[in-house]
mmCIF file of C-alpha atoms in Angstrom:
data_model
loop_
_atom_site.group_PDB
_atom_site.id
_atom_site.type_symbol
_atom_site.label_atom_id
_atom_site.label_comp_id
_atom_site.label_asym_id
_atom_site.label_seq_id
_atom_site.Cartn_x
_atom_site.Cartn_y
_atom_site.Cartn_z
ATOM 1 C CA UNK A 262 -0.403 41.315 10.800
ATOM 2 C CA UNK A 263 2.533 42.480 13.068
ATOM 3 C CA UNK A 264 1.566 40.339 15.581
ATOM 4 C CA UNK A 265 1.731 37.665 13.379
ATOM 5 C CA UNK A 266 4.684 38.347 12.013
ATOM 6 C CA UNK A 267 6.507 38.562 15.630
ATOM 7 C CA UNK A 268 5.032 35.328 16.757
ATOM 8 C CA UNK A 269 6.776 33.246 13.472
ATOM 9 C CA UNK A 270 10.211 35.865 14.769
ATOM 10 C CA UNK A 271 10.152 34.394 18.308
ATOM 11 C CA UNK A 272 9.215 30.281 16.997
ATOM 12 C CA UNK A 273 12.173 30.869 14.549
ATOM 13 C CA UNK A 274 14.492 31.832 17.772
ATOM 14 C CA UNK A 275 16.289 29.051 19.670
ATOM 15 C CA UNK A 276 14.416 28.324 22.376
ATOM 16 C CA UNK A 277 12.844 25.901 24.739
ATOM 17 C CA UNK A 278 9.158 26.785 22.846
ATOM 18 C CA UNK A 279 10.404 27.016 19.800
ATOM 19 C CA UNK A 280 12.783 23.547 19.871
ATOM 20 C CA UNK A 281 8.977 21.485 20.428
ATOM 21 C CA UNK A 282 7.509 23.329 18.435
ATOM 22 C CA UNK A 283 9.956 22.097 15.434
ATOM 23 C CA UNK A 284 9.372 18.826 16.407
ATOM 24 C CA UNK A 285 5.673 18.933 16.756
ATOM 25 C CA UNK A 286 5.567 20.160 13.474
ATOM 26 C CA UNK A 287 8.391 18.048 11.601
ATOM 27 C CA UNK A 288 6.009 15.392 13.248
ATOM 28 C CA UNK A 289 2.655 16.619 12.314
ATOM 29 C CA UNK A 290 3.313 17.680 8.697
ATOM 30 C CA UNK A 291 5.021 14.177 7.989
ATOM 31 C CA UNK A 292 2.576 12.413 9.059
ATOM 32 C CA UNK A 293 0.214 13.854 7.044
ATOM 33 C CA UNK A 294 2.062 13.082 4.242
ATOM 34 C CA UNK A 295 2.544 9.901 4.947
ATOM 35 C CA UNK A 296 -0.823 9.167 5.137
ATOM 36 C CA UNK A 297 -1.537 10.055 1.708
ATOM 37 C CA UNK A 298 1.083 8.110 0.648
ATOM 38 C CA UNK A 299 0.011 5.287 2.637
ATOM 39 C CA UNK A 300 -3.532 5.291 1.672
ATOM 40 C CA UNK A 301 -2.693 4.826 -1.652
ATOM 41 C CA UNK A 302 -0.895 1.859 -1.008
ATOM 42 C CA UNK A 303 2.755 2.749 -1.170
ATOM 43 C CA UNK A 304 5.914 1.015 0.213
ATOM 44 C CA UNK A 305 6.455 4.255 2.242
ATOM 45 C CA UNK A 306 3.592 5.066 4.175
ATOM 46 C CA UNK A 307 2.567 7.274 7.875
ATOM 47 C CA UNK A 308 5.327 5.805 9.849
ATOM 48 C CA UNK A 309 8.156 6.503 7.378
ATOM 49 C CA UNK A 310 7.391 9.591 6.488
ATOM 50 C CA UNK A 311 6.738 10.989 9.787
ATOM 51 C CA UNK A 312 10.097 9.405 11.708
ATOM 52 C CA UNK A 313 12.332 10.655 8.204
ATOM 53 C CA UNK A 314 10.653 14.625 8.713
ATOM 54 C CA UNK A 315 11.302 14.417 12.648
ATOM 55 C CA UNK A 316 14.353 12.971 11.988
ATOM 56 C CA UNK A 317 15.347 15.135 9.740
ATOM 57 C CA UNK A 318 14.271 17.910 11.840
ATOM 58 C CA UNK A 319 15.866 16.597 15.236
ATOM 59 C CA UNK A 320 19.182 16.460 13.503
ATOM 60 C CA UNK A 321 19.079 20.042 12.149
ATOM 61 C CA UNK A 322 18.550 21.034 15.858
ATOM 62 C CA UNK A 323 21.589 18.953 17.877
ATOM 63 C CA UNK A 324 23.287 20.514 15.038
ATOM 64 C CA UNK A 325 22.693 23.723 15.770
ATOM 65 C CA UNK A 326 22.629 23.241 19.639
ATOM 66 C CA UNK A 327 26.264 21.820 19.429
ATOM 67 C CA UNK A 328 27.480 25.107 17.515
ATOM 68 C CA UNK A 329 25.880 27.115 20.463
ATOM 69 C CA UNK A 330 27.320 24.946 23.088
ATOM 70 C CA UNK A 331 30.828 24.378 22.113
ATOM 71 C CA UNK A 332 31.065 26.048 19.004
ATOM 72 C CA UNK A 333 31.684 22.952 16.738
ATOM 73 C CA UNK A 334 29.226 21.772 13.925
ATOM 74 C CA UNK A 335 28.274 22.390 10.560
ATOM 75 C CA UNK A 336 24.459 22.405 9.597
ATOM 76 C CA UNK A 337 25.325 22.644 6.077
ATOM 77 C CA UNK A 338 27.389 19.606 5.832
ATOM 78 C CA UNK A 339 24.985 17.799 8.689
ATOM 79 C CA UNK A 340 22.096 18.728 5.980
ATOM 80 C CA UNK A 341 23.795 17.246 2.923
ATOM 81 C CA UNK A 342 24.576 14.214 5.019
ATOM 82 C CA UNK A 343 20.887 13.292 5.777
ATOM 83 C CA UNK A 344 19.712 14.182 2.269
ATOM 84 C CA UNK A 345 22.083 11.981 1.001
ATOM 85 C CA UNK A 346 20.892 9.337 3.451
ATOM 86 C CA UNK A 347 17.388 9.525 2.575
ATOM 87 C CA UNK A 348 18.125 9.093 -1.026
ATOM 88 C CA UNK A 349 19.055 5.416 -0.420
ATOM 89 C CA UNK A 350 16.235 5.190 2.016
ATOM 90 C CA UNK A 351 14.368 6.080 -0.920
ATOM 91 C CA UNK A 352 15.452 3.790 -3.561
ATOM 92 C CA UNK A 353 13.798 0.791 -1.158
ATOM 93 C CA UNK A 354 10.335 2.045 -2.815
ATOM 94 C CA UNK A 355 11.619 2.066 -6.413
ATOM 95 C CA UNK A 356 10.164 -1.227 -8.349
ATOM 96 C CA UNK A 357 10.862 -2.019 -11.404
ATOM 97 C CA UNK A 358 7.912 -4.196 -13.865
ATOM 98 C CA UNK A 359 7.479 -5.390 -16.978
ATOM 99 C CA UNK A 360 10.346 -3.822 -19.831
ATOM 100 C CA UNK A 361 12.155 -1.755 -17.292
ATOM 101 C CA UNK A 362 8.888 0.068 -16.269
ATOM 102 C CA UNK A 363 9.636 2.039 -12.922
ATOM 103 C CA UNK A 364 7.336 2.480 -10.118
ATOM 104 C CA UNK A 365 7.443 4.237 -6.583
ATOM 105 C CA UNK A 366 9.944 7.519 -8.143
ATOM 106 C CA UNK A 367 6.891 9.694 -6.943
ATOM 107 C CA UNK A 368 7.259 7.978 -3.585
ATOM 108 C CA UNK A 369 10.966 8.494 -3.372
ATOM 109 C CA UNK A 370 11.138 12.202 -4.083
ATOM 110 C CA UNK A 371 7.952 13.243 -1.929
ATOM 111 C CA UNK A 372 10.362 11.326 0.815
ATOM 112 C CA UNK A 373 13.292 13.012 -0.451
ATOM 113 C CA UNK A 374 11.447 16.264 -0.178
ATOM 114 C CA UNK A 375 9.763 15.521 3.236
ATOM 115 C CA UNK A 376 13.508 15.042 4.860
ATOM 116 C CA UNK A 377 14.630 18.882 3.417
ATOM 117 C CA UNK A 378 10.931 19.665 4.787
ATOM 118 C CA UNK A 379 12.191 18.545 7.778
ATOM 119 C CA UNK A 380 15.383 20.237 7.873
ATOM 120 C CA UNK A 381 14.038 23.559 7.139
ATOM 121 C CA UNK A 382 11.642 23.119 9.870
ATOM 122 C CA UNK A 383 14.824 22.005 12.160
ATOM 123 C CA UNK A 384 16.803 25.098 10.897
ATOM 124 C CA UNK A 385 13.762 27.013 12.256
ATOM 125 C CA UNK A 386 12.490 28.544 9.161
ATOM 126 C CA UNK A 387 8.994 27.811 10.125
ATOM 127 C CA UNK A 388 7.121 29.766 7.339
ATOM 128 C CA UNK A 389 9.094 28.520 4.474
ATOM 129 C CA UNK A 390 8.160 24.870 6.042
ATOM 130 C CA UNK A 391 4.831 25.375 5.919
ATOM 131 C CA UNK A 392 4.939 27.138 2.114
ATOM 132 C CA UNK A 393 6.440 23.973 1.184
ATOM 133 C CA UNK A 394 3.936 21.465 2.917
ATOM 134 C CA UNK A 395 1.209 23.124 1.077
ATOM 135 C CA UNK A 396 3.210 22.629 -2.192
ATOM 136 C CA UNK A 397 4.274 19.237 -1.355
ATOM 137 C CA UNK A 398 0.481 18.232 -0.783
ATOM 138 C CA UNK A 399 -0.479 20.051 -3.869
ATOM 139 C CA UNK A 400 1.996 17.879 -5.661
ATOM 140 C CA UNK A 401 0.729 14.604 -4.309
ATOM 141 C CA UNK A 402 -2.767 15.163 -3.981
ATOM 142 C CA UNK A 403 -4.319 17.891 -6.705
ATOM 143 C CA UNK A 404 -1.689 17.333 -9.215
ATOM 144 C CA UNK A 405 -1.788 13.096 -9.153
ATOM 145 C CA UNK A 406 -5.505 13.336 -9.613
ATOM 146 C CA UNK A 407 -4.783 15.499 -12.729
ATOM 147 C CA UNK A 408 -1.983 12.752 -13.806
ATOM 148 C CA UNK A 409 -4.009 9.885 -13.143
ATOM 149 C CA UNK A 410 -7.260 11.485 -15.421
ATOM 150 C CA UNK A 411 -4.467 11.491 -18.186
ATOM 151 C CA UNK A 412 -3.255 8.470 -17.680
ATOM 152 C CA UNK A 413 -6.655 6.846 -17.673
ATOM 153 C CA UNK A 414 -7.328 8.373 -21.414
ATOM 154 C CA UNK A 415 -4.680 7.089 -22.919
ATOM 155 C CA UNK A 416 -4.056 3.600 -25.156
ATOM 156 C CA UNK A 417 -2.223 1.790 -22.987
ATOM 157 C CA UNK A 418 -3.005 0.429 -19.372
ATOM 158 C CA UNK A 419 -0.538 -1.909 -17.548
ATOM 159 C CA UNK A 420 -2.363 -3.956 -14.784
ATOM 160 C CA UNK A 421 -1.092 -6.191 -11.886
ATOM 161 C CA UNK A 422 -3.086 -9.230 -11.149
ATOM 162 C CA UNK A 423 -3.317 -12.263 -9.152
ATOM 163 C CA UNK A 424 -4.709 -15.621 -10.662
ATOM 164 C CA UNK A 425 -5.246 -19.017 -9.517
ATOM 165 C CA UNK A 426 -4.041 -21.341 -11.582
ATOM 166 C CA UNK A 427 -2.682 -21.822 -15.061
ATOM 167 C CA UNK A 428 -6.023 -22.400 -16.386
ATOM 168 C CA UNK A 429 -6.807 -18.845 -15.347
ATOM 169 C CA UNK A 430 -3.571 -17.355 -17.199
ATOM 170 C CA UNK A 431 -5.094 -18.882 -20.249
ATOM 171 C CA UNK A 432 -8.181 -17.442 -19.882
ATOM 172 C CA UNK A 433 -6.770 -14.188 -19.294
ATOM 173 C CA UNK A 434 -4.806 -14.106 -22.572
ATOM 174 C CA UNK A 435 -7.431 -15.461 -24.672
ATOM 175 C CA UNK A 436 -9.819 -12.547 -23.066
ATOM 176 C CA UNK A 437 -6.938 -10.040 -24.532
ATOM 177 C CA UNK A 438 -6.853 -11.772 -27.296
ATOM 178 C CA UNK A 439 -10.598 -11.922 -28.025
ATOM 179 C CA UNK A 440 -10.791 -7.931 -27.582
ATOM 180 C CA UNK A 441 -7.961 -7.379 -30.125
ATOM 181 C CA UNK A 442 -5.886 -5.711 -27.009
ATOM 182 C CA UNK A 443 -2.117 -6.227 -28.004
ATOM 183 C CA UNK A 444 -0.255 -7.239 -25.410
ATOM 184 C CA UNK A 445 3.112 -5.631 -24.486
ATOM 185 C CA UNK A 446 4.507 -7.230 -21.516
ATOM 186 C CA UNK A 447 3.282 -9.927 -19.766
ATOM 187 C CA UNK A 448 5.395 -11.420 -16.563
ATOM 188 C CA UNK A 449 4.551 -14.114 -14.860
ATOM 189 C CA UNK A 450 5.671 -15.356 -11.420
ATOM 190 C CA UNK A 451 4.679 -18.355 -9.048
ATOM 191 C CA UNK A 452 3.727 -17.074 -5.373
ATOM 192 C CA UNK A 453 2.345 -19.407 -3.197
ATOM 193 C CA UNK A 454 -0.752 -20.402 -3.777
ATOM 194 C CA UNK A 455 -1.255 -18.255 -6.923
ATOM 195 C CA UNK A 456 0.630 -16.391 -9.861
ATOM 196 C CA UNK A 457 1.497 -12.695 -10.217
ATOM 197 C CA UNK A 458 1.084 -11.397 -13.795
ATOM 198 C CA UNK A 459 2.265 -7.931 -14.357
ATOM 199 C CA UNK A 460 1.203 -7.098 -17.859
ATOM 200 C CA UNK A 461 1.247 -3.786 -20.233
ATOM 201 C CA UNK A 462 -1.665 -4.059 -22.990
ATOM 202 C CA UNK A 463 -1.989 -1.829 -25.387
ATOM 203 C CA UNK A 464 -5.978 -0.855 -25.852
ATOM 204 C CA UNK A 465 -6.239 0.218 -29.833
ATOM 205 C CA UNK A 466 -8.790 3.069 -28.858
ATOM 206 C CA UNK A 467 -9.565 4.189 -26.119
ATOM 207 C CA UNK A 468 -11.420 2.406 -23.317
ATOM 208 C CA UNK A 469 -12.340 3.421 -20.162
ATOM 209 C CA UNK A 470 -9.248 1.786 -17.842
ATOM 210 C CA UNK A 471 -12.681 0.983 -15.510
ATOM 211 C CA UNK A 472 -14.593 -1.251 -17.576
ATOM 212 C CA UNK A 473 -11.277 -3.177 -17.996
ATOM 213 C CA UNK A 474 -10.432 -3.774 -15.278
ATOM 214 C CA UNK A 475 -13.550 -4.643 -14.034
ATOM 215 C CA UNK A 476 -13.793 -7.747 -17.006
ATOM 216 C CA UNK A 477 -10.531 -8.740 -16.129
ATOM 217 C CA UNK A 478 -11.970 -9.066 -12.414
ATOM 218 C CA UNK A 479 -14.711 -10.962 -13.469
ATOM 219 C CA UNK A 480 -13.051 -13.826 -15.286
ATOM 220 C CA UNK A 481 -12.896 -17.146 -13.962
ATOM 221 C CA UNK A 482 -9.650 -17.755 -12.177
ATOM 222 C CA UNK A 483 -8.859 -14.177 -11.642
ATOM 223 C CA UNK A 484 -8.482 -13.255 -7.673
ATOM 224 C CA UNK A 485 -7.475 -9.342 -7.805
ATOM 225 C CA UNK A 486 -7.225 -7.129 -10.634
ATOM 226 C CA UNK A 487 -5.396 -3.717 -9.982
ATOM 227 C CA UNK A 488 -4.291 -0.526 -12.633
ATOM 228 C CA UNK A 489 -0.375 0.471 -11.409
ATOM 229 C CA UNK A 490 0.161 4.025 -12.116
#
């Protein structure tokens, strides 16, 4: 355990070792958020989230290097600065649907949190970084499941789905109609070559979101049926 202890000691010194190591990890445990995020198809995905946490990182250490060298710098101030840059970063994955519905807020706080990740791993405080990683995977991977079981027993289910004519718009509505789902919100939108309908139906009972879905897939006209969460 001492041993162990006087390893993470000498990493969180300023050194040559220590400096890659930073970086290798700022690199390593953003990317592995980022893939989660990207497998489940989210505006941010590997790429971002690995370049913001070594980015984040690499900044914390010229920061610190530059106090060392010529006694000038400020890591606090340096730190509030690229926090405050990531939170515009992270309002590009922010959507909003239907009545003011908002999408992509998980997205732009695990990025949020993945740039202070990567500060603290810059600052080289190497075992709160990796505390936090766990926590920040907890969040995004244990946690959502639990969110998305609730969200799949509940009333309502707002769907995004691609059709292929007008014909097939009709068909849709008179299929929610037909089941005696009310429907909330539905937006339509010409893209080329089909129309986007972003709709939020309210079920009456519950319904397996599954089954829905899976109609709504089958009707004629319909090219891509998908539950936003």
């Amino acid at each position: 355990m001492d041993n162990f202890i006087h390893i993470f000691e000498y990493l969180e010194e300023f050194n040559f070792v220590s400096i890659a190591l930073r970086l290798v990890l700022a690199t390593l445990l953003g990317s592995i958020i980022g893939m989660e995020r990207g497998a489940t198809r989210h505006a941010a995905g590997l790429r971002t989230f690995t370049l913001v946490c070594l980015g984040a990182a690499l900044a914390q250490i010229v920061d610190i290097r530059c106090i060392m060298t010529y006694g000038v710098g400020d890591p606090v101030r340096l730190a509030q600065g690229v926090i405050s840059g990531i939170g515009f970063l992270g309002v590009g994955t922010i959507v909003v649907t239907g009545r003011s519905h908002i999408k992509g807020l998980t997205t732009a706080a695990t990025l949020w949190t993945t740039a202070v990740l990567g500060i603290c791993i810059g600052a080289g405080y190497l075992f709160s970084s990796l505390v936090t990683f766990i926590l920040i995977m907890f969040v995004v991977k244990i946690m959502a499941k639990y969110s998305r079981r609730q969200q799949r027993q509940t009333k309502e289910i707002e769907v995004q789905i691609d059709v292929e004519n007008r014909e097939g718009v009709r068909r849709l509505i008179s299929y929610l109609r037909e089941r005696g789902y009310e429907i909330e919100t539905f937006v339509k939108k010409d893209e080329d070559g089909y129309i986007s309908v972003s709709a939020e139906i309210d079920l009456g009972k519950k319904v397996s979101h599954e089954s829905v879905v899976e109609e709504m897939s089958g009707l004629s006209g319909i090219l891509f049926v998908e539950e936003v969460f």
